CSV table of C-alpha atoms in Angstrom, one decimal:
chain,number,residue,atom,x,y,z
A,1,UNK,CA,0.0,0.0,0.0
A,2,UNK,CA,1.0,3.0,-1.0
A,3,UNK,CA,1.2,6.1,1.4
A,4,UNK,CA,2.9,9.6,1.2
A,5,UNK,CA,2.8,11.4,4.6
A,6,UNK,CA,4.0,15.1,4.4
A,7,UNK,CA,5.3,17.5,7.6
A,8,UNK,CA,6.9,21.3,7.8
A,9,UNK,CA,3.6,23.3,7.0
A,10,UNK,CA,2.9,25.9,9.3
A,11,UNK,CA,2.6,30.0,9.6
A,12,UNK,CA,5.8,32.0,9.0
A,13,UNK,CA,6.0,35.8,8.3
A,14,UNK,CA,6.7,37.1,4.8
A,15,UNK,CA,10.5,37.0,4.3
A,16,UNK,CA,10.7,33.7,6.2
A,17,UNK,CA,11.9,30.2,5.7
A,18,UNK,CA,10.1,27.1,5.8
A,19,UNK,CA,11.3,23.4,4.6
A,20,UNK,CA,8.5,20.8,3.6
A,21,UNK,CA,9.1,17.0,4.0
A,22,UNK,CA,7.5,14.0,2.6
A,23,UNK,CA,7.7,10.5,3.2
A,24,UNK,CA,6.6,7.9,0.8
A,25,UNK,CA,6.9,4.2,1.0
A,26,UNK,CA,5.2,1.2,-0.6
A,27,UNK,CA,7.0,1.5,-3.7
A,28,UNK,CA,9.8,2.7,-5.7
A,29,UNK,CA,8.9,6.3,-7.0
A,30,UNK,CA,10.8,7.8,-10.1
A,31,UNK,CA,9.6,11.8,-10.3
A,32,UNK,CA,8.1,13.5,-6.9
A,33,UNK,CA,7.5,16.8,-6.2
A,34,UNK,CA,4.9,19.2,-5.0
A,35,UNK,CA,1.9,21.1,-6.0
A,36,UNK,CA,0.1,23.9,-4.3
A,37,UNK,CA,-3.5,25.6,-4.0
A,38,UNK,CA,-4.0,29.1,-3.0
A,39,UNK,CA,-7.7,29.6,-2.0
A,40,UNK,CA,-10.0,30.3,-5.2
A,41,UNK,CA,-7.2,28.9,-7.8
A,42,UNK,CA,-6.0,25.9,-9.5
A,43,UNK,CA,-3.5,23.5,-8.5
A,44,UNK,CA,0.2,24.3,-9.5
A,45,UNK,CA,3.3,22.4,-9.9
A,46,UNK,CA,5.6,24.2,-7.6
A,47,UNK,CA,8.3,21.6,-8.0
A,48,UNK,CA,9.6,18.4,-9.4
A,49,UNK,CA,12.0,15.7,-9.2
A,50,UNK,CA,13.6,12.7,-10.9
A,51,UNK,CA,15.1,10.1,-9.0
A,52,UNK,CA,18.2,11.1,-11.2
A,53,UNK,CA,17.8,14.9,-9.5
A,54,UNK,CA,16.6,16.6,-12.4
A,55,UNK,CA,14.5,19.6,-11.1
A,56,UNK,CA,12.3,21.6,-12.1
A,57,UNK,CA,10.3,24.6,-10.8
A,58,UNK,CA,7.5,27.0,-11.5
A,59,UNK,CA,8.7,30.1,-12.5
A,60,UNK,CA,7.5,32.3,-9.5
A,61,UNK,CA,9.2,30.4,-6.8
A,62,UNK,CA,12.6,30.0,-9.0
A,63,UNK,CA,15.4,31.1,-6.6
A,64,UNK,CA,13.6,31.2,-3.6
A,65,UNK,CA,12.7,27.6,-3.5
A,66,UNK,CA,14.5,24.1,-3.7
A,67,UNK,CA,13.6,20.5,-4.0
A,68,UNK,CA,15.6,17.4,-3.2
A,69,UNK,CA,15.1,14.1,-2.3
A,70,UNK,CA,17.1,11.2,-0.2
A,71,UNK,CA,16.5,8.0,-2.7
A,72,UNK,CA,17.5,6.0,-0.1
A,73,UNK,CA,14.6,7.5,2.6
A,74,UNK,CA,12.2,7.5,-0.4
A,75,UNK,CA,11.7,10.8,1.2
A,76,UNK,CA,11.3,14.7,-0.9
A,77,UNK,CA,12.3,18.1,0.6
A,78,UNK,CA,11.3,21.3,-0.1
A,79,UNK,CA,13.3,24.2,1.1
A,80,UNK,CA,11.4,27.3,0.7
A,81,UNK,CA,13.3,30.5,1.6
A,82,UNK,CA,12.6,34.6,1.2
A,83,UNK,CA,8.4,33.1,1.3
A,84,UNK,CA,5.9,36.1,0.2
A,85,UNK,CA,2.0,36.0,1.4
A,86,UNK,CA,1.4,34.8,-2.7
A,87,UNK,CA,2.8,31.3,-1.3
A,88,UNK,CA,0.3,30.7,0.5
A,89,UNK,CA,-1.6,27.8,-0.6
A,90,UNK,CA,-2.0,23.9,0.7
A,91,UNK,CA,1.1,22.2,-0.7
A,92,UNK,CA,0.5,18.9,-2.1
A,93,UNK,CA,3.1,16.1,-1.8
A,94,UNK,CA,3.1,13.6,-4.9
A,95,UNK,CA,4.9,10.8,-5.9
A,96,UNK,CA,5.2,8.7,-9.3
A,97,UNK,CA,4.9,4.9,-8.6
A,98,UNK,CA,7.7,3.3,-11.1
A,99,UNK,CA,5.4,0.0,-11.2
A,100,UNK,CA,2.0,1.7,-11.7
A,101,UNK,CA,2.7,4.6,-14.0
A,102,UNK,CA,0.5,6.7,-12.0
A,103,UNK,CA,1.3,9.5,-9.1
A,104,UNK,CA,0.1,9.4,-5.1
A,105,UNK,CA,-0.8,11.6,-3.0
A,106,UNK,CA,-0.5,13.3,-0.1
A,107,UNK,CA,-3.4,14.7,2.2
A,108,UNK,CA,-1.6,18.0,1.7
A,109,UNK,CA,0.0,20.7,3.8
A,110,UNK,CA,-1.2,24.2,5.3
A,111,UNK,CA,1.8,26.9,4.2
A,112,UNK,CA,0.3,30.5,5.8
A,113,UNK,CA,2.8,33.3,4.8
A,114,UNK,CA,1.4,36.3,6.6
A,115,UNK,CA,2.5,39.3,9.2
C-alpha cells in the first residue's frame, strides 16, 4: 500500500523560511515533487524531481525555493526560503509509482505566509 505522509507546513512571516518533508513508501517512486493551492485557484506544480535529481520549478518560486530528495529514505524536501503572502496555498506532496505509472498523493499541507 502505498502512502505519502508530508510534515513542515505551518505560519511564518513574509520573508521567512520554511522546509517541507514528505515520506513515501510502498514503492519505488521515479519523479516527486509538490503542488500547491492558493484559495480560489488551481493547482500548480511548484516543484519536481527525478530520481536522477533533475528539477524543475514554476517560475515564480525559481530562486527562492528548492527541491531534493534522499533515494534511499524514499523521502522529498522542499526548502522554501525569502516566502511572500502569494505562497500561501495547501502544498500537495506527490509521488510517481515506477510499477503503476500513476502518481500518489498526499493529504496536503497548510503553508500560511502572513504578518
Amino acid at each position: 500500500q502505498v502512502q505519502l505522509v508530508e510534515s513542515g507546513g505551518g505560519l511564518v512571516q513574509p520573508g521567512g523560511s520554511l522546509r517541507l518533508s514528505c515520506v513515501a513508501s510502498g514503492s519505488i517512486f521515479n519523479a516527486m515533487g509538490w503542488y500547491r493551492q492558493a484559495p480560489g485557484k488551481e493547482r500548480e506544480l511548484v516543484a519536481t524531481i527525478t530520481s536522477g535529481g533533475t528539477t524543475n520549478y514554476v517560475t515564480s518560486v525559481k530562486g527562492r525555493f528548492t527541491i531534493s530528495r534522499d533515494n534511499a529514505k524514499n523521502t522529498v524536501y522542499l526548502q522554501m526560503n525569502s516566502l511572500k503572502p502569494e505562497d500561501t496555498a495547501v502544498y500537495y506532496c506527490y509521488a510517481r509509482s515506477y510499477y503503476a505509472g500513476i502518481n500518489y498523493w498526499a493529504k496536503g499541507t497548510l503553508v500560511t505566509v502572513s504578518s
